[in-house]
mmCIF file of C-alpha atoms and ligand atoms in Angstrom:
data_model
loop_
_atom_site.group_PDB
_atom_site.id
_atom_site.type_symbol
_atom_site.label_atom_id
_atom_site.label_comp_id
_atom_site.label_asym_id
_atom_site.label_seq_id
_atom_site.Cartn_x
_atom_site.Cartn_y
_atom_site.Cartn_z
ATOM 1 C CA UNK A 1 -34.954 3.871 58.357
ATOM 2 C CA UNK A 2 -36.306 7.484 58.654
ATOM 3 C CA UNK A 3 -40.477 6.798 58.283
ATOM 4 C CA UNK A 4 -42.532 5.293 61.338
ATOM 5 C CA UNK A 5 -44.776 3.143 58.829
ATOM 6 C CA UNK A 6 -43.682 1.670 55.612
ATOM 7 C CA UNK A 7 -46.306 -0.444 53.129
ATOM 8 C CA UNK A 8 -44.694 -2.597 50.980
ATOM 9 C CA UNK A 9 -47.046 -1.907 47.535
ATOM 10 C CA UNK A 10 -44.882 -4.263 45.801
ATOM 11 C CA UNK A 11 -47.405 -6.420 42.973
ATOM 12 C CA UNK A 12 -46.249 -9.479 44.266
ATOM 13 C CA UNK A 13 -46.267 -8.932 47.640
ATOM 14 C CA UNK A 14 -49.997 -7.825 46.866
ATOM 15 C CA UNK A 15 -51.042 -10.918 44.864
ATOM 16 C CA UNK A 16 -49.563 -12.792 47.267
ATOM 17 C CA UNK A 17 -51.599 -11.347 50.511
ATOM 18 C CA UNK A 18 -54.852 -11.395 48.616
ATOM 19 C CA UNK A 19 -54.658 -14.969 48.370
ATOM 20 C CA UNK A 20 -54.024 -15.240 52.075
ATOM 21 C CA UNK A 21 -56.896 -13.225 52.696
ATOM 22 C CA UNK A 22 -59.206 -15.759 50.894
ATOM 23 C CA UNK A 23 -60.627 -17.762 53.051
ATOM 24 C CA UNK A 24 -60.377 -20.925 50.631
ATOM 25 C CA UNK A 25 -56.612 -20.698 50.866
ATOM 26 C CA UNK A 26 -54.950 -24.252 51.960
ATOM 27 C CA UNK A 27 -52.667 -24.334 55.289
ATOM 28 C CA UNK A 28 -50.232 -25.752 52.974
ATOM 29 C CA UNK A 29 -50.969 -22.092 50.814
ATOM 30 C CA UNK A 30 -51.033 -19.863 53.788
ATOM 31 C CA UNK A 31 -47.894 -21.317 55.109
ATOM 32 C CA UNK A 32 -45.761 -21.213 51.365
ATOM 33 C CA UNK A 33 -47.093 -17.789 50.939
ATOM 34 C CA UNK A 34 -46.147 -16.442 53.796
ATOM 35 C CA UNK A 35 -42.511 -17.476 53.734
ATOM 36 C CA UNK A 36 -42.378 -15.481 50.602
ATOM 37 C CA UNK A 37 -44.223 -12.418 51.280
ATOM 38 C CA UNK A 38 -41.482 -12.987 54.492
ATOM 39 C CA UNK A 39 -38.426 -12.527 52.228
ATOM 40 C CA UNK A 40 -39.664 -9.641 50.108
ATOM 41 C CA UNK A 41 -40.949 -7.463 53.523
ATOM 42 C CA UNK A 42 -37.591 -8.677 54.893
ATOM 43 C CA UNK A 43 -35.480 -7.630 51.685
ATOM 44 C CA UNK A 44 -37.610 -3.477 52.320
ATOM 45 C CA UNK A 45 -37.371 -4.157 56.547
ATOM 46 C CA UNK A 46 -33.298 -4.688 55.940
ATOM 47 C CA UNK A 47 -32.984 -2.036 52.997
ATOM 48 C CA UNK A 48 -30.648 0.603 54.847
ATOM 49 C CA UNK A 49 -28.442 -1.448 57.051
ATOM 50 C CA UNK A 50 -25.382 0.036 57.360
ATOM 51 C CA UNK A 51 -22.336 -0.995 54.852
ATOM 52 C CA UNK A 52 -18.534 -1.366 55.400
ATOM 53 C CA UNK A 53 -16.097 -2.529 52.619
ATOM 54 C CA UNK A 54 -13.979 -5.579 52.768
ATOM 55 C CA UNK A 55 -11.116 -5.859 50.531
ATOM 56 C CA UNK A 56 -11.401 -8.692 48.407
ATOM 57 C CA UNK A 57 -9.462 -10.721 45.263
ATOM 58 C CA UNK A 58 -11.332 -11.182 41.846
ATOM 59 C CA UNK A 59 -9.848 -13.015 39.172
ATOM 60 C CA UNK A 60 -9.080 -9.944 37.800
ATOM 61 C CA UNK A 61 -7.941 -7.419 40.201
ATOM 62 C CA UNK A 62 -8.701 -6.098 43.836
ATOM 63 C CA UNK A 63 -11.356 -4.646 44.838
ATOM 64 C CA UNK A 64 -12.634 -2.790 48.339
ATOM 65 C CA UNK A 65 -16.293 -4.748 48.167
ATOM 66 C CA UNK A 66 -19.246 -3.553 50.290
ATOM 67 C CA UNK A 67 -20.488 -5.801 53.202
ATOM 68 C CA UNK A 68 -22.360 -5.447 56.003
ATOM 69 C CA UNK A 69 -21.056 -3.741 59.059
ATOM 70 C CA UNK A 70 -21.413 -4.457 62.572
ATOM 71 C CA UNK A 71 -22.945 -7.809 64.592
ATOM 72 C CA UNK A 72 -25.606 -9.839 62.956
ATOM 73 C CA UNK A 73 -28.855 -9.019 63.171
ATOM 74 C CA UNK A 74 -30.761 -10.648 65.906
ATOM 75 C CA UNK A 75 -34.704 -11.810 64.801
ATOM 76 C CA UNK A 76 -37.243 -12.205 67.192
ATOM 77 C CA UNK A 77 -40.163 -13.937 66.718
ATOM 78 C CA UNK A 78 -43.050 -12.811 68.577
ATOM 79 C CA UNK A 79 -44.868 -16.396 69.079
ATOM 80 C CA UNK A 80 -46.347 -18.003 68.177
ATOM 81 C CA UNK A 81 -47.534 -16.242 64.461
ATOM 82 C CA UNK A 82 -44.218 -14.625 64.043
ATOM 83 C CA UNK A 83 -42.662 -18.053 63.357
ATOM 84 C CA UNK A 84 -44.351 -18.314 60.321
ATOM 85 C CA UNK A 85 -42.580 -14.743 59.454
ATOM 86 C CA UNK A 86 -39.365 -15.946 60.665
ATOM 87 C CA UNK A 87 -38.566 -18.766 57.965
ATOM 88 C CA UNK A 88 -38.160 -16.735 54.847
ATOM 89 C CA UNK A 89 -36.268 -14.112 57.274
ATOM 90 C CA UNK A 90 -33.799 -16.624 57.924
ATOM 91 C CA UNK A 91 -33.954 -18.175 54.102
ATOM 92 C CA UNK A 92 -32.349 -14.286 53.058
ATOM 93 C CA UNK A 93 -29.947 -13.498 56.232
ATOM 94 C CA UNK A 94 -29.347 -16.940 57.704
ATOM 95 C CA UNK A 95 -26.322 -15.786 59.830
ATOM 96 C CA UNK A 96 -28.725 -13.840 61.916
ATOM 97 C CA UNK A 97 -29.229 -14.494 65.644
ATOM 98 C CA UNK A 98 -32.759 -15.635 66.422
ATOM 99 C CA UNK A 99 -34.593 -14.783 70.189
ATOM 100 C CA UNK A 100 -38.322 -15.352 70.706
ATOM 101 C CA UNK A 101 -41.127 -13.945 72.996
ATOM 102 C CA UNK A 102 -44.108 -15.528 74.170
ATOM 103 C CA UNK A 103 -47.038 -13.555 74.839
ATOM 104 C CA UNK A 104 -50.840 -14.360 74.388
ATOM 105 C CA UNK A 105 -53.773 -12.527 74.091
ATOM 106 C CA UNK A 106 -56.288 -12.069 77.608
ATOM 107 C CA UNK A 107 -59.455 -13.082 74.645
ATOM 108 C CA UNK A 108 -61.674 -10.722 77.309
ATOM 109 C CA UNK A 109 -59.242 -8.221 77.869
ATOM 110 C CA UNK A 110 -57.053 -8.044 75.086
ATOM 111 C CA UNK A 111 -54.029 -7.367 76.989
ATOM 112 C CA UNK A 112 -50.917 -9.092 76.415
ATOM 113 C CA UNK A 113 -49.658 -12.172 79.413
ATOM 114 C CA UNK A 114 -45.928 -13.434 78.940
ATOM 115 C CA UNK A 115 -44.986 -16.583 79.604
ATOM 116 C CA UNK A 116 -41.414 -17.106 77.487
ATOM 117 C CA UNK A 117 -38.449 -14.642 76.844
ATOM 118 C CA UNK A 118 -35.553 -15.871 75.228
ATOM 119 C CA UNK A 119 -33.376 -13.188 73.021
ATOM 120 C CA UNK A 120 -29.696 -12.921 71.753
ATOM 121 C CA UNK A 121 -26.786 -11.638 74.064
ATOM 122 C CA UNK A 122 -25.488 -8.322 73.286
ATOM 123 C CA UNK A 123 -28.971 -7.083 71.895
ATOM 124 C CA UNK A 124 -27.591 -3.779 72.123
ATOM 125 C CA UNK A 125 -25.347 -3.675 69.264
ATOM 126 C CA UNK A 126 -27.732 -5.985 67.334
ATOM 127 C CA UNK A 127 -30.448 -4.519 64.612
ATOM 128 C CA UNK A 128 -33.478 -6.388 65.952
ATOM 129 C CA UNK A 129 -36.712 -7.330 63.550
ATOM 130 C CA UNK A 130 -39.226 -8.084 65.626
ATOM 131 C CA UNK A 131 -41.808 -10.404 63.538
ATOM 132 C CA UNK A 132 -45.284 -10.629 63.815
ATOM 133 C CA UNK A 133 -47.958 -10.843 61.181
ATOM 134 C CA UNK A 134 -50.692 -8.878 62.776
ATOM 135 C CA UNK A 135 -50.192 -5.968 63.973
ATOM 136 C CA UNK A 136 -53.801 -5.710 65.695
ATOM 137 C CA UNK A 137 -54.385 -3.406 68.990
ATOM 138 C CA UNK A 138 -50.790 -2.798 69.220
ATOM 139 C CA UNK A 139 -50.937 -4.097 72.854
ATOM 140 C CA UNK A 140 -48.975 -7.330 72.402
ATOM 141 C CA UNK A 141 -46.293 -5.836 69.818
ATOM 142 C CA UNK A 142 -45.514 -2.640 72.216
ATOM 143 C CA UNK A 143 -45.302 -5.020 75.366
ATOM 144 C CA UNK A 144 -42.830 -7.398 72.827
ATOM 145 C CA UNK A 145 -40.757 -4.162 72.390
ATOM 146 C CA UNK A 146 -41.017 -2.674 76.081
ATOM 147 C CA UNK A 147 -39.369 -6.441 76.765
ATOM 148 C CA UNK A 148 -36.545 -5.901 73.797
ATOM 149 C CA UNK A 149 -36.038 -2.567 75.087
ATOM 150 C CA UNK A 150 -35.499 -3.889 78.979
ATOM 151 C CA UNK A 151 -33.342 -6.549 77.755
ATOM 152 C CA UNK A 152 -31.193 -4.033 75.660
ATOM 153 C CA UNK A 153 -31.997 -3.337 72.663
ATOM 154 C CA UNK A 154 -32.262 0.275 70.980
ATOM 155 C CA UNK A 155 -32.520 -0.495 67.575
ATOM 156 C CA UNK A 156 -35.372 -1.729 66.292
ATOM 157 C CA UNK A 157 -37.821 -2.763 63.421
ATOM 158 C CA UNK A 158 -41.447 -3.883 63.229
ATOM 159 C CA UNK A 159 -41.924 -6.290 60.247
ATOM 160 C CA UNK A 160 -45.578 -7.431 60.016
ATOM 161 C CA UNK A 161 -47.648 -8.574 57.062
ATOM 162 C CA UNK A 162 -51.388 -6.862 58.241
ATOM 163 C CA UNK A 163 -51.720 -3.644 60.329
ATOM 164 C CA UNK A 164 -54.819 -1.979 62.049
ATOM 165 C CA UNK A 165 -54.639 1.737 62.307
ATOM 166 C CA UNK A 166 -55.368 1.200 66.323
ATOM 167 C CA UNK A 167 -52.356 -0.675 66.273
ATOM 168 C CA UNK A 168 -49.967 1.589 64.292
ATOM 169 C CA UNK A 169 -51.630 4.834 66.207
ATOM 170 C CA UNK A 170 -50.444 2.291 69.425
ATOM 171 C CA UNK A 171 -46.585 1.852 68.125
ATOM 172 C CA UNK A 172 -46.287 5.432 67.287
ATOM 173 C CA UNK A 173 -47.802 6.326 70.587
ATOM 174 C CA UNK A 174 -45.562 3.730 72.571
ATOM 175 C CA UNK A 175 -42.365 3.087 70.616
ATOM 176 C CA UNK A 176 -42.020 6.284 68.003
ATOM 177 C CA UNK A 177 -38.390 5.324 67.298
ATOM 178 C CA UNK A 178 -39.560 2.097 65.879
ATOM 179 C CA UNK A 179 -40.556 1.655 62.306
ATOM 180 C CA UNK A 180 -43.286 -0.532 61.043
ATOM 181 C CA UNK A 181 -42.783 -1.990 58.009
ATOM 182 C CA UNK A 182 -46.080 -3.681 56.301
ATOM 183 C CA UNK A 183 -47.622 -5.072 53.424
ATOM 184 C CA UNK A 184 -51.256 -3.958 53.996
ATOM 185 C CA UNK A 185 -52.908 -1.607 56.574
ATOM 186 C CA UNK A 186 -56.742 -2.752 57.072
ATOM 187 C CA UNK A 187 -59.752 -0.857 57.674
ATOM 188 C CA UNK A 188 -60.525 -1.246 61.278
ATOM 189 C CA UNK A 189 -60.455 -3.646 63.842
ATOM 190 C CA UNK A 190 -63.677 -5.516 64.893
ATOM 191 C CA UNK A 191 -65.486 -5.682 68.144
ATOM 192 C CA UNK A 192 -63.028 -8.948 69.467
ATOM 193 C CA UNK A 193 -60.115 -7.488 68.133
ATOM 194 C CA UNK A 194 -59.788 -9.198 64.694
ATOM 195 C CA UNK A 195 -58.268 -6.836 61.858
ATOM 196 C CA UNK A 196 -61.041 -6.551 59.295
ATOM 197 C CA UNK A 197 -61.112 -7.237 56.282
ATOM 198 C CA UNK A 198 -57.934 -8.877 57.474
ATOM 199 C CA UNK A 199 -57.217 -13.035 57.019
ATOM 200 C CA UNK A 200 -58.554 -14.294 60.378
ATOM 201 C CA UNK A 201 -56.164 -15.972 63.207
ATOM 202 C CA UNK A 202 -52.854 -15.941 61.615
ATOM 203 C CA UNK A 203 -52.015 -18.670 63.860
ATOM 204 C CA UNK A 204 -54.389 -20.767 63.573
ATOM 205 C CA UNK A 205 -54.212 -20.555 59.361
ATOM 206 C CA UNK A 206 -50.624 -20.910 59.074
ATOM 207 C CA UNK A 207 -50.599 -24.111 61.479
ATOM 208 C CA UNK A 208 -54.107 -24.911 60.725
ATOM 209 C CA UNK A 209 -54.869 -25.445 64.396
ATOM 210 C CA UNK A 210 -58.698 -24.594 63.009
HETATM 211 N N1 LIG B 301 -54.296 -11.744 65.407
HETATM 212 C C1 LIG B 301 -54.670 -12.445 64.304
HETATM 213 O O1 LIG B 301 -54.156 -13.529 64.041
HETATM 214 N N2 LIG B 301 -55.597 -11.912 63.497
HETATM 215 C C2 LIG B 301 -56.179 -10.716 63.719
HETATM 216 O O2 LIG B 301 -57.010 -10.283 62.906
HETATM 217 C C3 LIG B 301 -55.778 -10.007 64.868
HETATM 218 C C4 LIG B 301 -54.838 -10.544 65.696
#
């Protein structure tokens, strides 16, 4: 993937976000929605991964048949919104290796605090998606990536479903060599960090913890 920030303008994957954005949306909605926006950002996030052939018996004849190359790809949810991402990952490349990262938001500071790490061996030969909806001040995804980094990994991909500009100006400035891949950048964030117009706590709407 050559381009730091890739929207996915796909109609569904439009008609689909707007009705996350409305507030009136169901947890039950939010939560179906979202595991299919998941598969179509996943099927543009996993567009160029390299190709091998395997040679392979039809009825008819032989054939060298392209497959993927190399390890499988390791997913790593950046908890606990990028579970709700995760699902429809997994529904199009289930053989893929799954790690997770807790982090949580300092509400006053905004600053990223870690409190789980758990990722794949051999993250270095891996493609890793990191998944998290928002993609707000960029603080918590660039500290998710300084940890994938530390732990191995040097090829990576940003799959969200809402970005800020703060945030993407943030990736660029932190992790350049990362793309972003999107299905909506917002206006602005607001004064506690919320993407506006944006759909609210991910979180909490997905699991509707409010
Ligand atoms: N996290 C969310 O869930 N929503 C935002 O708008 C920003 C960060």
């Amino acid at each position: 993937m050559t381009e730091h920030l890739t929207v996915v303008d796909h109609p569904l994957v439009q008609h689909k976000l707007t009705i996350m954005r409305d507030k009136s949306t169901s947890t039950k909605s939010f939560r179906q929605l979202l595991r299919e926006i998941s598969l179509l950002l996943a099927y543009e996030v996993t567009r160029e991964l390299p190709m091998t052939t395997e040679r392979i018996e039809t009825p008819l004849e032989t054939m060298d048949a392209p497959v993927l190359a190399g390890k499988k790809l390791a997913l790593v949810s950046i908890l606990r919104a990028g579970n709700g991402l995760l699902d429809g990952v997994l529904e199009l490349v289930p053989a893929a290796r799954v790690g997770f990262v807790g982090l949580y938001r300092d509400e006053r500071t905004l600053q990223p605090i870690q409190y789980y790490f758990k990722v794949p061996e051999d993250l270095a030969d891996r493609l890793v998606i990191a998944l998290d909806p928002m993609l707000a001040t960029g603080n918590s995804s660039a500290a998710a990536i300084d940890l994938l980094k530390e732990a191995g990994a040097t090829n990576i991909r940003f799959m969200c479903l809402l970005a800020a500009p703060e945030g993407i100006a943030r990736m660029k400035e932190a992790h350049p060599d990362v793309p972003i891949v999107t299905a909506a950048v917002d206006t602005k964030l607001n004064e506690k960090g919320y993407i506006v117009p944006g759909l609210g706590d991910a979180g909490d709407r997905m699991f509707g913890t409010k």
